[in-house]
Amino acid sequence: MKRIYLDNSATTKVDDRVAKTVYEYMTEKFGNASSAHSFGQEAKYALDNSREKIAKVINAGVNEIFFTSGGTEADNWAIKGIVAMYLDHNNPVHIITSAYEHSAVYEMCKFYSRLHPELITVTYLKPDDRGLISPESVISAVSENTKLVSVMHVNNEIGMINNISAIGKFCRATNIVFHTDAVQSYTKVPIDVKAMNIDLLSASSHKIYGPKGVGFLYIRKKISILPNQFGGHQESGMRTGTENIPGIAGFANAAEISADEMKVEIPRITKLRDRLYELISAGVDDIIVNSDLEKGYGGILNLTFPGVEGEALLLSLDLEGIGVSTGSACSTGEIKPSRVLSAIGRTAEEAQSSIRFSVGRFNTEEEIEFAAAKVIEAVKRLKEMMN
């Protein structure tokens, strides 16, 4: 059976060039970067070189990149590292974030507001009718106790690109710490942390054809934040524990490749996504597009198929060897509507009838045409069954 992977926003296949690097540092250059002997120094060189490559992509300083186990840890650290500093002094904290943030940010904010309701309040901004968090909504939500704003760069479900530069400019002028989750945008959308006035930025390797289990948090030099882990000197004492050198070296290689190929690869991916939409919309009459395709990231297409259960469509496509994701998230044994789609105004029924297609580096036009044909067939068959 022909297998087609259209879930690249969930994770990506490791690029062969990256896999070679990971293998090399697992089997040949396997030393501990903290060791004084040549094996360790070889690993230390890889660590330093990787940090330099990763920082270069976003115009950051090498001492501003702190490696983590992935995007979730980086997001968690950004929130708790700032909030905990104020809690230490029993000071009230107001956080501004969005209603469609990744759970790593959203749930962390909820946790702290439940843990310290007398000190911590959170404003969850709703996206506008274009699916964007406007800078104006951030400005309007600010109070005297606002200490942190966290707004994602590219939304992982609908692909809309927020104007984080304008948000960052406002936050810098008002001395509010600004964090952005760039897990879906790092090496896919141009980022300059200095020009965009970003204080904290999270990214992950496995979204850019690198290995799983590694990410980073960018922390601007002048930002005070609590360490994420204790018990060693690694990562300048901010995130201790033996560094994952194979993962970090692979991440750096993946970042370098993706950044170098961005200008060619993103237009190619966008063309494939647009072709997929063109073919599906020609064969299915009543679909709803859940984003602005002209202004969003070119790799994500989120569609609602009214009258069709998203889970049923996903399973039908999976039987054809096609991997996609739904607009629903399974939680405690029941299907709940996507928080993202609910935030942009979709009903529970519409959200549960939605599919996210995310195109990536290894997809071809032939795959897109095959997948579109199977989507059309499956939708028609499921509608007939429902009727």
XYZ file of C-alpha atoms in Angstrom:
387
model
C 0.000 0.000 0.000
C 1.195 3.501 -0.845
C 1.674 5.465 2.402
C 1.326 9.250 2.408
C 2.160 11.311 5.456
C 0.225 14.583 5.705
C 0.625 15.231 9.427
C 3.896 17.160 9.400
C 2.692 19.634 12.023
C 2.534 16.754 14.515
C 6.034 15.515 13.744
C 8.317 15.053 10.772
C 10.426 12.294 9.323
C 14.088 12.743 10.245
C 16.026 13.898 7.206
C 18.633 11.323 6.136
C 21.350 13.980 6.407
C 20.322 14.606 10.001
C 20.039 10.912 10.849
C 23.679 10.440 9.837
C 24.723 13.163 12.249
C 22.694 11.671 15.111
C 24.135 8.213 14.433
C 27.678 9.590 14.379
C 27.277 11.147 17.822
C 25.634 8.024 19.216
C 28.266 5.561 18.000
C 31.551 7.387 17.356
C 31.582 10.781 19.073
C 29.637 9.612 22.118
C 31.509 11.399 24.914
C 30.007 13.369 27.803
C 30.458 17.083 27.109
C 31.427 17.635 30.760
C 34.393 15.239 30.603
C 37.929 16.624 30.356
C 39.352 13.946 28.053
C 39.300 14.067 24.252
C 36.052 12.108 23.977
C 34.320 14.678 26.150
C 35.923 17.639 24.430
C 34.765 16.287 21.082
C 31.218 16.299 22.438
C 31.734 19.763 23.961
C 32.814 21.085 20.574
C 29.632 19.656 19.014
C 27.544 21.280 21.753
C 29.112 24.708 21.238
C 28.984 24.461 17.463
C 25.331 23.377 17.551
C 24.367 26.253 19.838
C 26.009 28.666 17.413
C 24.122 27.245 14.406
C 20.770 27.297 16.195
C 21.262 30.848 17.478
C 22.239 32.130 14.032
C 18.836 31.231 12.565
C 17.063 33.729 14.855
C 19.902 36.273 15.234
C 20.414 35.354 18.885
C 23.587 35.261 20.936
C 25.079 31.837 21.617
C 24.735 32.409 25.365
C 20.999 33.013 24.942
C 20.172 29.474 23.750
C 19.343 26.851 26.391
C 18.688 23.291 25.269
C 15.663 21.407 26.569
C 13.910 18.090 25.932
C 11.540 19.742 23.457
C 9.010 22.486 22.856
C 6.755 21.518 25.757
C 9.532 21.846 28.313
C 10.645 25.142 26.771
C 7.088 26.531 26.902
C 6.597 25.339 30.482
C 9.903 26.882 31.550
C 9.091 30.228 29.950
C 5.853 30.517 31.916
C 6.896 29.097 35.288
C 10.364 30.656 35.182
C 8.891 34.158 35.033
C 5.827 33.601 37.231
C 7.757 31.854 40.014
C 10.070 34.852 40.391
C 7.130 37.060 41.344
C 5.563 34.400 43.562
C 8.806 34.295 45.561
C 8.039 37.869 46.632
C 4.274 37.312 46.971
C 3.620 39.778 44.156
C 0.479 39.610 42.000
C 0.959 38.514 38.405
C -1.285 39.066 35.408
C -0.536 36.926 32.338
C -1.879 37.618 28.864
C -2.011 34.694 26.466
C -4.368 33.405 23.779
C -7.291 31.012 23.830
C -5.637 28.956 21.103
C -2.130 28.546 22.506
C -0.516 25.121 22.539
C -1.436 23.164 25.670
C 2.140 23.516 26.953
C 1.445 27.230 27.479
C -2.321 27.120 28.031
C -2.286 24.399 30.697
C 0.707 25.943 32.474
C -1.192 29.217 32.821
C -4.281 27.382 34.065
C -2.190 25.450 36.590
C -0.701 28.577 38.150
C -4.012 30.439 38.253
C -5.599 27.473 40.068
C -2.622 27.073 42.409
C -2.483 30.761 43.385
C -5.869 32.313 42.520
C -5.250 35.159 44.938
C -2.073 36.221 43.135
C -2.283 35.038 39.530
C -4.838 36.034 36.921
C -4.788 35.064 33.257
C -6.459 36.728 30.282
C -7.073 34.351 27.353
C -7.414 36.454 24.217
C -9.719 35.184 21.491
C -8.513 35.369 17.885
C -10.289 37.729 15.503
C -12.362 36.595 12.522
C -9.148 36.000 10.556
C -7.821 33.643 13.233
C -5.231 36.140 14.488
C -4.365 37.544 17.899
C -4.245 41.253 17.186
C -1.654 43.484 18.865
C -4.544 45.803 19.786
C -6.221 43.055 21.826
C -2.989 42.531 23.756
C -2.660 46.245 24.453
C -6.292 46.479 25.620
C -5.852 43.586 28.045
C -2.853 45.046 29.901
C -3.260 45.899 33.582
C -0.890 47.321 36.173
C 0.077 43.779 37.214
C 0.768 42.407 33.728
C 4.187 40.781 33.857
C 4.101 38.313 30.981
C 2.592 38.070 27.493
C 2.764 34.737 25.671
C 1.419 34.592 22.105
C 2.400 31.896 19.627
C 3.978 32.794 16.301
C 2.262 30.229 14.044
C -0.796 28.361 15.258
C -0.290 24.606 15.069
C -3.836 23.759 13.938
C -4.803 26.503 11.494
C -1.417 27.949 10.540
C -2.165 31.635 11.046
C 0.932 33.808 11.555
C 0.574 36.316 14.377
C 2.193 39.753 14.267
C 4.609 39.035 17.077
C 6.849 41.891 16.006
C 4.167 44.452 16.887
C 3.341 42.642 20.131
C 7.024 42.476 21.014
C 7.513 46.178 20.330
C 4.681 47.094 22.696
C 5.886 44.739 25.421
C 9.446 46.050 25.239
C 8.220 49.648 25.521
C 6.112 48.786 28.587
C 8.657 46.486 30.306
C 6.480 43.382 29.989
C 8.254 40.092 29.279
C 7.216 38.688 25.901
C 7.342 34.968 25.107
C 6.436 33.362 21.801
C 5.985 29.681 21.020
C 7.830 29.320 17.701
C 7.604 25.528 17.510
C 5.678 25.735 14.220
C 7.643 28.659 12.774
C 11.327 28.128 13.576
C 13.164 27.810 10.206
C 9.802 28.033 8.367
C 9.008 31.725 8.869
C 11.776 34.360 9.183
C 12.527 35.247 12.817
C 14.866 37.904 14.185
C 14.596 38.016 17.969
C 16.299 41.406 18.149
C 14.217 43.123 15.493
C 11.021 41.516 16.824
C 11.755 42.426 20.458
C 11.316 38.839 21.663
C 12.409 38.042 25.219
C 11.700 34.293 25.298
C 11.210 31.893 22.382
C 10.533 28.145 22.298
C 11.382 25.741 19.468
C 11.536 22.003 18.843
C 13.688 19.729 16.702
C 11.173 17.131 15.574
C 9.033 19.711 13.765
C 11.889 20.493 11.364
C 13.042 17.004 10.317
C 15.282 16.569 13.354
C 15.219 13.986 16.168
C 12.588 13.905 18.889
C 13.426 14.774 22.474
C 15.302 18.036 21.966
C 14.354 21.707 21.771
C 15.504 25.036 23.145
C 14.391 28.117 24.988
C 15.873 31.421 23.851
C 16.276 33.722 26.851
C 17.262 37.306 26.075
C 20.415 38.228 27.965
C 18.774 40.908 30.129
C 15.803 38.729 31.181
C 15.754 37.358 34.728
C 14.208 33.886 34.890
C 14.468 31.027 37.360
C 16.404 27.904 36.344
C 14.341 24.986 35.112
C 16.385 22.232 36.787
C 18.977 21.999 39.532
C 21.856 19.645 40.208
C 24.707 20.517 37.886
C 26.466 23.157 35.844
C 25.120 22.298 32.386
C 23.429 25.025 30.322
C 25.032 27.632 32.594
C 23.270 26.060 35.571
C 19.867 26.922 34.108
C 18.858 23.481 32.811
C 21.083 20.903 34.423
C 21.709 17.283 33.451
C 23.917 15.607 30.856
C 23.263 17.174 27.475
C 21.707 15.068 24.716
C 24.571 15.580 22.262
C 23.250 13.293 19.473
C 19.897 15.083 19.620
C 21.400 18.560 19.857
C 23.839 17.936 16.985
C 20.969 16.547 14.902
C 18.777 19.530 15.788
C 21.508 21.964 14.721
C 21.992 20.131 11.439
C 18.232 20.110 10.823
C 18.010 23.834 11.624
C 20.882 24.690 9.288
C 19.375 22.660 6.425
C 15.861 24.040 6.932
C 17.047 27.645 7.199
C 19.227 27.301 4.085
C 16.361 25.765 2.089
C 13.569 27.964 3.460
C 13.330 30.349 0.497
C 12.861 27.472 -1.937
C 11.105 24.900 0.212
C 8.307 26.996 1.741
C 6.972 28.193 -1.656
C 7.068 24.579 -2.876
C 5.144 23.358 0.176
C 2.646 26.214 -0.184
C 2.053 25.267 -3.806
C 1.344 21.664 -2.775
C -1.061 22.793 -0.049
C -2.892 25.066 -2.485
C -3.120 22.231 -4.989
C -4.574 19.957 -2.316
C -7.223 22.551 -1.469
C -7.980 23.167 -5.145
C -8.586 19.468 -5.803
C -10.624 18.800 -2.653
C -12.787 21.907 -3.069
C -13.520 20.916 -6.668
C -14.834 17.548 -5.489
C -16.593 18.513 -2.243
C -19.137 21.333 -2.328
C -19.651 22.563 1.223
C -16.234 22.591 2.872
C -15.222 25.365 5.264
C -11.646 26.655 5.271
C -10.519 27.338 8.833
C -7.866 29.934 8.044
C -6.789 32.600 5.595
C -4.666 30.630 3.137
C -2.991 33.742 1.747
C -1.803 34.999 5.136
C -1.140 31.752 6.964
C 1.831 29.392 6.975
C 1.883 27.495 3.680
C 2.171 24.001 5.129
C -1.167 23.817 6.977
C -4.651 23.290 5.542
C -7.499 22.883 8.032
C -10.873 22.038 6.527
C -14.329 21.372 7.953
C -16.489 18.811 6.148
C -20.050 19.460 7.390
C -22.047 16.306 7.982
C -18.936 14.112 8.220
C -17.374 12.888 11.460
C -13.742 13.907 11.472
C -12.665 10.733 13.279
C -14.465 8.587 10.699
C -12.774 10.466 7.866
C -9.372 10.143 9.538
C -9.821 6.377 9.917
C -11.037 6.024 6.334
C -7.966 7.823 5.052
C -5.714 5.827 7.355
C -7.041 2.628 5.782
C -5.864 4.086 2.461
C -2.414 4.729 3.936
C -2.904 8.482 4.361
C -1.984 10.114 7.690
C -3.831 13.298 8.733
C -5.162 14.679 12.028
C -8.596 15.769 13.228
C -9.880 18.949 14.753
C -10.655 17.008 17.906
C -8.524 16.090 20.889
C -9.188 12.905 22.859
C -9.419 13.630 26.543
C -10.546 11.380 29.423
C -12.280 8.971 27.103
C -14.514 11.473 25.346
C -14.091 13.416 22.135
C -13.895 17.137 22.807
C -13.982 19.836 20.132
C -10.644 21.427 19.295
C -10.023 24.419 21.564
C -8.418 26.194 18.593
C -11.378 25.733 16.276
C -13.790 26.667 19.056
C -11.769 29.846 19.620
C -12.206 30.916 15.982
C -15.967 30.422 16.191
C -16.566 26.902 14.936
C -19.417 25.026 16.582
C -18.684 21.764 18.386
C -20.194 19.873 15.459
C -18.083 21.773 12.921
C -14.913 21.298 14.973
C -15.552 17.569 15.145
C -15.978 17.508 11.371
C -12.563 19.026 10.719
C -9.316 17.637 9.353
C -5.845 19.187 9.394
C -3.585 18.379 6.467
C 0.024 19.468 6.979
C 2.388 19.253 4.038
C 6.126 18.779 4.407
C 9.521 18.354 2.789
C 9.018 14.820 1.535
C 5.556 15.227 0.005
C 5.208 15.223 -3.795
C 2.594 16.479 -6.223
C 1.719 12.877 -7.062
C 0.986 12.207 -3.379
C -1.181 15.319 -3.151
C -3.293 14.293 -6.115
C -3.693 10.747 -4.806
C -4.609 11.990 -1.304
C -7.140 14.510 -2.649
C -8.893 11.814 -4.668
C -9.124 9.567 -1.613
C -10.451 12.430 0.538
C -13.214 13.118 -1.992
C -14.116 9.419 -2.188
C -14.179 9.047 1.599
C -16.273 12.173 2.185
C -18.884 11.083 -0.380
C -19.023 7.576 1.052
C -19.369 8.793 4.643
C -22.100 11.269 3.709
C -24.046 8.497 1.999
C -23.701 6.341 5.101
C -24.859 9.198 7.353
C -27.890 9.781 5.160
